mmCIF file of C-alpha atoms in Angstrom:
data_model
loop_
_atom_site.group_PDB
_atom_site.id
_atom_site.type_symbol
_atom_site.label_atom_id
_atom_site.label_comp_id
_atom_site.label_asym_id
_atom_site.label_seq_id
_atom_site.Cartn_x
_atom_site.Cartn_y
_atom_site.Cartn_z
ATOM 1 C CA ARG A 18 -0.843 -8.464 78.993
ATOM 2 C CA TYR A 19 -4.074 -8.643 80.759
ATOM 3 C CA ILE A 20 -6.773 -10.269 79.868
ATOM 4 C CA ARG A 21 -10.064 -9.740 81.652
ATOM 5 C CA GLN A 22 -11.740 -13.139 81.812
ATOM 6 C CA LEU A 23 -14.873 -12.222 81.761
ATOM 7 C CA GLN A 24 -16.921 -11.816 78.501
ATOM 8 C CA ARG A 25 -20.611 -10.661 78.747
ATOM 9 C CA LEU A 26 -22.540 -9.343 81.960
ATOM 10 C CA GLN A 27 -26.378 -9.854 81.178
ATOM 11 C CA LEU A 28 -28.486 -8.520 83.881
ATOM 12 C CA LEU A 29 -32.121 -9.913 83.654
ATOM 13 C CA LEU A 30 -34.447 -6.759 84.958
ATOM 14 C CA SER A 31 -38.305 -6.742 85.608
ATOM 15 C CA PRO A 32 -39.913 -2.844 85.469
ATOM 16 C CA THR A 33 -42.401 -3.662 87.926
ATOM 17 C CA SER A 34 -41.776 -6.265 90.753
ATOM 18 C CA ALA A 35 -40.138 -4.257 93.856
ATOM 19 C CA ASP A 36 -37.598 -6.984 94.290
ATOM 20 C CA SER A 37 -35.917 -5.121 91.388
ATOM 21 C CA ARG A 38 -35.997 -1.636 92.321
ATOM 22 C CA GLY A 39 -31.849 -1.729 93.280
ATOM 23 C CA ALA A 40 -31.206 -3.869 89.802
ATOM 24 C CA ARG A 41 -33.267 -0.755 88.219
ATOM 25 C CA GLN A 42 -31.589 1.811 90.468
ATOM 26 C CA PHE A 43 -28.428 0.413 89.441
ATOM 27 C CA VAL A 44 -29.511 0.596 85.535
ATOM 28 C CA GLU A 45 -30.360 4.421 86.584
ATOM 29 C CA GLU A 46 -27.142 5.375 88.053
ATOM 30 C CA ALA A 47 -24.360 3.259 87.999
ATOM 31 C CA ALA A 48 -24.456 1.043 84.895
ATOM 32 C CA VAL A 49 -22.414 3.656 82.954
ATOM 33 C CA ASP A 50 -19.839 3.767 85.128
ATOM 34 C CA PHE A 51 -19.463 0.648 85.857
ATOM 35 C CA ALA A 52 -19.746 0.222 81.994
ATOM 36 C CA ARG A 53 -17.074 2.824 81.740
ATOM 37 C CA GLN A 54 -14.550 1.683 84.427
ATOM 38 C CA HIS A 55 -14.362 -1.899 82.473
ATOM 39 C CA PRO A 56 -14.004 -1.534 78.916
ATOM 40 C CA ASP A 57 -13.598 -5.171 77.565
ATOM 41 C CA VAL A 58 -16.781 -6.331 79.779
ATOM 42 C CA VAL A 59 -20.288 -5.837 77.700
ATOM 43 C CA LEU A 60 -23.137 -5.249 79.460
ATOM 44 C CA TYR A 61 -26.590 -6.282 78.152
ATOM 45 C CA VAL A 62 -29.736 -5.145 80.031
ATOM 46 C CA SER A 63 -32.690 -7.003 78.890
ATOM 47 C CA LEU A 64 -36.956 -6.590 80.436
ATOM 48 C CA ARG A 65 -37.917 -9.812 81.480
ATOM 49 C CA SER A 66 -41.232 -9.216 83.383
ATOM 50 C CA GLY A 67 -42.537 -12.568 85.862
ATOM 51 C CA ARG A 68 -39.060 -13.576 86.830
ATOM 52 C CA ALA A 69 -36.381 -12.542 89.143
ATOM 53 C CA PRO A 70 -33.618 -10.481 88.532
ATOM 54 C CA VAL A 71 -30.456 -12.248 87.726
ATOM 55 C CA LEU A 72 -27.070 -10.955 86.793
ATOM 56 C CA LEU A 73 -25.248 -13.788 84.384
ATOM 57 C CA ALA A 74 -21.354 -13.397 84.095
ATOM 58 C CA GLU A 75 -20.033 -15.481 81.136
ATOM 59 C CA TYR A 76 -16.264 -16.161 81.303
ATOM 60 C CA LEU A 77 -14.091 -16.760 78.796
ATOM 61 C CA ASN A 78 -13.885 -20.569 79.473
ATOM 62 C CA GLY A 79 -17.390 -21.010 78.553
ATOM 63 C CA THR A 80 -19.048 -21.031 82.404
ATOM 64 C CA VAL A 81 -22.226 -19.413 83.395
ATOM 65 C CA ARG A 82 -22.411 -17.984 86.851
ATOM 66 C CA GLU A 83 -26.186 -16.520 88.425
ATOM 67 C CA GLU A 84 -26.414 -14.386 90.648
ATOM 68 C CA LEU A 85 -29.869 -13.339 92.436
ATOM 69 C CA ILE A 86 -29.999 -9.267 92.544
ATOM 70 C CA ALA A 87 -33.472 -9.281 94.407
ATOM 71 C CA ASN A 88 -33.724 -7.018 96.854
ATOM 72 C CA LYS A 89 -30.063 -6.156 96.991
ATOM 73 C CA THR A 90 -29.382 -2.483 97.231
ATOM 74 C CA ASN A 91 -27.263 -0.107 94.558
ATOM 75 C CA GLU A 92 -24.038 -0.804 96.096
ATOM 76 C CA GLU A 93 -24.528 -4.152 96.985
ATOM 77 C CA ILE A 94 -24.869 -5.207 92.935
ATOM 78 C CA VAL A 95 -21.873 -2.893 92.207
ATOM 79 C CA GLN A 96 -19.909 -4.285 94.737
ATOM 80 C CA LEU A 97 -21.288 -8.053 93.082
ATOM 81 C CA ALA A 98 -20.419 -7.035 89.700
ATOM 82 C CA THR A 99 -16.539 -5.710 90.283
ATOM 83 C CA LYS A 100 -16.385 -8.938 92.198
ATOM 84 C CA LEU A 101 -17.640 -10.972 88.717
ATOM 85 C CA ALA A 102 -15.399 -8.968 86.685
ATOM 86 C CA GLY A 103 -12.460 -9.914 88.084
ATOM 87 C CA GLN A 104 -12.799 -13.633 89.011
ATOM 88 C CA SER A 105 -12.049 -16.354 86.442
ATOM 89 C CA GLY A 106 -14.271 -19.045 85.406
ATOM 90 C CA LEU A 107 -12.421 -21.901 87.046
ATOM 91 C CA ASP A 108 -14.978 -23.689 89.121
ATOM 92 C CA ILE A 109 -14.792 -22.308 92.841
ATOM 93 C CA ILE A 110 -13.869 -25.816 94.366
ATOM 94 C CA ARG A 111 -10.665 -26.388 97.012
ATOM 95 C CA ILE A 112 -7.519 -26.389 95.069
ATOM 96 C CA ARG A 113 -5.225 -28.251 96.328
ATOM 97 C CA LYS A 114 -2.015 -26.138 95.940
ATOM 98 C CA PRO A 115 -2.127 -22.641 96.130
ATOM 99 C CA PHE A 116 0.940 -22.762 93.458
ATOM 100 C CA HIS A 117 1.899 -23.608 90.079
ATOM 101 C CA THR A 118 4.703 -24.266 87.925
ATOM 102 C CA ASP A 119 5.833 -25.895 84.734
ATOM 103 C CA ASN A 120 9.256 -26.149 85.499
ATOM 104 C CA PRO A 121 9.345 -27.003 89.170
ATOM 105 C CA SER A 122 13.408 -27.866 89.057
ATOM 106 C CA ILE A 123 15.774 -25.302 87.776
ATOM 107 C CA GLN A 124 19.451 -27.192 88.762
ATOM 108 C CA GLY A 125 18.049 -30.989 88.701
ATOM 109 C CA GLN A 126 15.448 -32.199 90.732
ATOM 110 C CA TRP A 127 16.757 -33.863 94.195
ATOM 111 C CA HIS A 128 17.508 -37.556 94.174
ATOM 112 C CA PRO A 129 18.890 -39.325 97.240
ATOM 113 C CA LEU A 130 22.282 -39.607 95.430
ATOM 114 C CA THR A 131 23.239 -35.844 94.965
ATOM 115 C CA ASN A 132 25.811 -34.587 96.796
ATOM 116 C CA LYS A 133 27.285 -38.111 97.099
ATOM 117 C CA PRO A 134 30.670 -39.267 96.788
ATOM 118 C CA SER A 135 30.056 -41.716 93.784
ATOM 119 C CA ALA A 136 30.930 -45.167 93.606
ATOM 120 C CA LEU A 137 34.424 -44.598 92.278
ATOM 121 C CA THR A 138 35.913 -43.000 94.455
ATOM 122 C CA VAL A 139 34.838 -44.946 97.405
ATOM 123 C CA GLN A 140 37.866 -47.162 99.190
ATOM 124 C CA GLY A 141 35.450 -50.549 100.308
ATOM 125 C CA PRO A 142 36.894 -53.085 102.520
ATOM 126 C CA ARG A 143 39.841 -54.785 101.312
ATOM 127 C CA LEU A 144 39.658 -58.455 101.234
ATOM 128 C CA GLN A 145 42.887 -59.126 100.270
ATOM 129 C CA PRO A 146 45.893 -58.885 103.068
ATOM 130 C CA LYS A 147 48.012 -55.593 102.325
ATOM 131 C CA VAL B 80 49.095 -36.090 128.178
ATOM 132 C CA ALA B 81 47.953 -39.090 127.466
ATOM 133 C CA LYS B 82 44.860 -39.479 124.860
ATOM 134 C CA THR B 83 41.489 -40.479 125.604
ATOM 135 C CA SER B 84 38.262 -41.342 124.316
ATOM 136 C CA LEU B 85 37.166 -37.343 124.751
ATOM 137 C CA THR B 86 40.449 -35.606 124.038
ATOM 138 C CA SER B 87 39.271 -34.220 121.350
ATOM 139 C CA PRO B 88 36.082 -33.728 119.994
ATOM 140 C CA PRO B 89 34.314 -36.776 117.950
ATOM 141 C CA TRP B 90 33.414 -34.443 115.017
ATOM 142 C CA PRO B 91 36.178 -34.202 112.188
ATOM 143 C CA GLU B 92 38.642 -31.689 112.921
ATOM 144 C CA VAL B 93 38.056 -28.855 110.453
ATOM 145 C CA LYS B 94 41.093 -26.633 109.312
ATOM 146 C CA LEU B 95 40.602 -23.426 107.803
ATOM 147 C CA PRO B 96 42.167 -21.600 104.990
ATOM 148 C CA ASP B 97 44.039 -18.753 105.088
ATOM 149 C CA PRO B 98 42.027 -15.550 105.296
ATOM 150 C CA VAL B 99 43.825 -14.211 102.135
ATOM 151 C CA GLU B 100 43.937 -16.856 99.737
ATOM 152 C CA GLU B 101 39.933 -16.840 101.135
ATOM 153 C CA ALA B 102 39.691 -13.257 99.992
ATOM 154 C CA LYS B 103 41.745 -13.875 96.536
ATOM 155 C CA TYR B 104 39.208 -17.370 95.758
ATOM 156 C CA HIS B 105 36.088 -15.130 97.058
ATOM 157 C CA ALA B 106 37.038 -12.377 94.607
ATOM 158 C CA GLU B 107 37.734 -14.647 91.877
ATOM 159 C CA VAL B 108 34.394 -16.378 92.568
ATOM 160 C CA VAL B 109 32.608 -13.298 92.529
ATOM 161 C CA GLN B 110 34.320 -11.792 88.865
ATOM 162 C CA LYS B 111 33.740 -14.881 87.239
ATOM 163 C CA VAL B 112 29.908 -15.156 88.530
ATOM 164 C CA ASN B 113 29.506 -11.259 87.731
ATOM 165 C CA GLN B 114 31.207 -12.539 83.870
ATOM 166 C CA LEU B 115 28.316 -14.705 83.893
ATOM 167 C CA ILE B 116 25.644 -12.434 84.379
ATOM 168 C CA ALA B 117 27.024 -9.810 81.902
ATOM 169 C CA ALA B 118 26.898 -12.326 79.610
ATOM 170 C CA GLY B 119 23.917 -13.194 79.874
ATOM 171 C CA CYS B 120 24.376 -17.087 79.730
ATOM 172 C CA TYR B 121 22.039 -18.059 82.411
ATOM 173 C CA GLY B 122 19.136 -20.170 81.416
ATOM 174 C CA ARG B 123 16.068 -20.132 83.355
ATOM 175 C CA LEU B 124 15.944 -17.977 87.512
ATOM 176 C CA PHE B 125 13.726 -19.711 90.168
ATOM 177 C CA ALA B 126 13.763 -16.841 93.290
ATOM 178 C CA VAL B 127 12.561 -17.047 96.903
ATOM 179 C CA VAL B 128 10.302 -14.375 97.746
ATOM 180 C CA HIS B 129 8.543 -13.373 100.811
ATOM 181 C CA PHE B 130 5.297 -12.426 100.021
ATOM 182 C CA ALA B 131 2.203 -12.443 102.201
ATOM 183 C CA SER B 132 3.866 -13.706 105.063
ATOM 184 C CA LYS B 133 4.819 -17.071 103.373
ATOM 185 C CA GLN B 134 8.161 -17.676 101.414
ATOM 186 C CA TRP B 135 7.518 -19.120 98.062
ATOM 187 C CA LYS B 136 9.912 -20.612 95.864
ATOM 188 C CA ILE B 137 9.029 -18.986 92.110
ATOM 189 C CA THR B 138 10.263 -19.562 88.430
ATOM 190 C CA SER B 139 9.046 -16.973 85.536
ATOM 191 C CA GLU B 140 5.479 -17.394 84.427
ATOM 192 C CA ASP B 141 3.797 -19.451 87.412
ATOM 193 C CA LEU B 142 0.725 -18.848 89.025
ATOM 194 C CA ILE B 143 0.715 -18.078 93.022
ATOM 195 C CA MET B 144 -2.680 -17.848 94.726
ATOM 196 C CA MET B 145 -3.390 -16.181 98.238
ATOM 197 C CA ASP B 146 -5.721 -15.473 101.014
ATOM 198 C CA ASN B 147 -5.512 -11.948 101.265
ATOM 199 C CA VAL B 148 -7.034 -8.379 99.343
ATOM 200 C CA LEU B 149 -4.228 -7.008 97.963
ATOM 201 C CA GLU B 150 -4.840 -3.093 97.186
ATOM 202 C CA ALA B 151 -3.670 -3.477 93.309
ATOM 203 C CA GLU B 152 -6.332 -3.948 90.536
ATOM 204 C CA CYS B 153 -6.449 -6.562 87.726
ATOM 205 C CA GLY B 154 -4.075 -5.976 85.649
ATOM 206 C CA ASP B 155 -1.361 -4.158 87.439
ATOM 207 C CA ARG B 156 2.450 -4.951 88.061
ATOM 208 C CA ILE B 157 3.572 -5.552 90.521
ATOM 209 C CA ARG B 158 7.609 -5.228 91.713
ATOM 210 C CA MET B 159 8.068 -8.004 94.883
ATOM 211 C CA GLU B 160 11.535 -6.913 97.139
ATOM 212 C CA LYS B 161 12.281 -9.041 99.957
ATOM 213 C CA VAL B 162 14.366 -11.267 97.501
ATOM 214 C CA LEU B 163 16.137 -14.129 99.911
ATOM 215 C CA LEU B 164 17.382 -15.690 97.179
ATOM 216 C CA VAL B 165 18.358 -16.406 93.326
ATOM 217 C CA GLY B 166 19.670 -18.864 91.277
ATOM 218 C CA ALA B 167 20.436 -20.063 87.997
ATOM 219 C CA ASP B 168 21.768 -24.041 86.679
ATOM 220 C CA ASP B 169 25.413 -22.317 87.793
ATOM 221 C CA PHE B 170 24.956 -20.291 90.862
ATOM 222 C CA THR B 171 22.873 -19.197 93.311
ATOM 223 C CA LEU B 172 23.706 -15.891 95.085
ATOM 224 C CA ILE B 173 22.109 -16.479 98.767
ATOM 225 C CA GLY B 174 21.830 -12.898 101.200
ATOM 226 C CA ARG B 175 21.421 -12.156 104.335
ATOM 227 C CA PRO B 176 18.585 -12.419 104.551
ATOM 228 C CA LEU B 177 17.425 -10.560 101.686
ATOM 229 C CA LEU B 178 19.397 -9.138 98.473
ATOM 230 C CA GLY B 179 19.583 -6.021 97.191
ATOM 231 C CA LYS B 180 16.869 -4.294 95.059
ATOM 232 C CA GLU B 181 20.071 -3.647 92.299
ATOM 233 C CA LEU B 182 20.199 -6.821 91.574
ATOM 234 C CA VAL B 183 16.880 -8.167 91.273
ATOM 235 C CA ARG B 184 13.758 -7.914 90.291
ATOM 236 C CA VAL B 185 10.658 -9.320 90.459
ATOM 237 C CA GLU B 186 7.164 -8.398 88.905
ATOM 238 C CA ALA B 187 3.819 -9.949 88.543
ATOM 239 C CA THR B 188 0.480 -8.812 87.700
ATOM 240 C CA VAL B 189 -2.645 -9.621 89.564
ATOM 241 C CA ILE B 190 -4.586 -11.700 87.221
ATOM 242 C CA GLU B 191 -7.750 -12.829 89.604
ATOM 243 C CA LYS B 192 -9.324 -11.847 92.461
ATOM 244 C CA THR B 193 -11.763 -14.109 93.715
ATOM 245 C CA GLU B 194 -13.163 -15.692 96.551
ATOM 246 C CA SER B 195 -12.713 -18.496 97.667
ATOM 247 C CA TRP B 196 -14.054 -22.106 97.988
ATOM 248 C CA PRO B 197 -17.002 -21.556 101.637
ATOM 249 C CA LYS B 198 -15.596 -23.136 103.985
ATOM 250 C CA ILE B 199 -17.855 -24.882 106.890
ATOM 251 C CA ASN B 200 -16.964 -23.548 110.251
ATOM 252 C CA MET B 201 -19.500 -26.113 112.445
ATOM 253 C CA ARG B 202 -19.137 -26.680 115.750
ATOM 254 C CA PHE B 203 -21.118 -29.843 118.168
ATOM 255 C CA TRP B 204 -21.306 -30.846 121.192
ATOM 256 C CA LYS B 205 -23.150 -34.058 121.535
ATOM 257 C CA ARG B 206 -25.532 -34.567 124.388
ATOM 258 C CA HIS B 207 -25.136 -30.386 124.868
ATOM 259 C CA ASN B 208 -27.760 -29.656 122.343
ATOM 260 C CA TYR B 209 -24.747 -27.320 121.138
ATOM 261 C CA GLN B 210 -24.178 -26.059 117.610
ATOM 262 C CA LYS B 211 -23.208 -23.604 115.329
ATOM 263 C CA LYS B 212 -22.829 -23.373 112.163
ATOM 264 C CA LYS B 213 -20.832 -20.623 110.494
ATOM 265 C CA ILE B 214 -19.569 -20.282 106.192
ATOM 266 C CA ILE B 215 -16.339 -18.756 105.593
ATOM 267 C CA VAL B 216 -15.543 -17.262 102.587
ATOM 268 C CA THR B 217 -12.044 -15.616 101.967
ATOM 269 C CA PRO B 218 -10.930 -13.614 99.417
ATOM 270 C CA GLN B 219 -7.977 -14.625 96.694
ATOM 271 C CA THR B 220 -6.151 -13.111 94.632
ATOM 272 C CA VAL B 221 -4.110 -14.987 91.977
ATOM 273 C CA LEU B 222 -0.589 -13.884 90.811
ATOM 274 C CA ARG B 223 1.163 -14.443 87.969
ATOM 275 C CA ILE B 224 5.375 -14.020 87.837
ATOM 276 C CA ASN B 225 6.205 -12.455 84.679
ATOM 277 C CA THR B 226 9.904 -11.615 84.587
ATOM 278 C CA ILE B 227 13.071 -12.175 87.816
ATOM 279 C CA GLU B 228 15.857 -10.938 86.042
ATOM 280 C CA ILE B 229 19.549 -10.096 87.619
ATOM 281 C CA PHE B 230 21.674 -7.226 87.151
ATOM 282 C CA PRO B 231 25.605 -7.463 87.600
ATOM 283 C CA CYS B 232 26.526 -5.197 90.193
ATOM 284 C CA LEU B 233 28.190 -7.884 93.230
ATOM 285 C CA SER B 234 30.926 -7.243 95.158
#
């Protein structure tokens, strides 16, 4: 059971400015293919003139990521979109450990007294002479 | 010959048991473990797996992250071979160095393919007017281990 963490992709275009040429080409050619390959991602395209073209990605835990797509070619936008689709909404900061377990020890956690004979069997020094 | 401090080695002398008895004991232990596995009375299983040039100790439902790109897409189920060790509460199966594929089955799914945080690679020599700065972003994949299963076919 795999649930994609990307909720929506909002593409803000502007029909006239030159830096959203790649975005317009993406919308014309590759957007439908992208939507078919990722059926659980919703793709919105809205035309806003007077603003830089931006790809907004919203994830299931509420984080919103903006990526500028000004002056990018069609293929680059496709790669960006697939990268965003594979990410989850966690912050991209330094992670201390590359693994995470809920049950770290199964056979009991090691403490310095494992594998040592118990105090009952160890023979101490005999105080009374025999 | 007189016994000095160097006639016998300083570690305690260990007598190995009879090979016939040893074989019988081994067969008994193997049968018991087989019965346990067939009955299915083990709790969680853990395994030591060699993956992406690193050895991980994994249980079911835990996350692993690696600094490379796998060819599988997000949501694909992957079966991990190269299992070195499998253990439960009462017994462990140790491979030399690998365990057979008919014995163990480790399954995982690719959850996420992101990039790492931007690492800064900078060189600076003082008084030499030399500095270089490079930002490195490596792709990462996150796997979740679904199940670890063992089958009773020891020998």
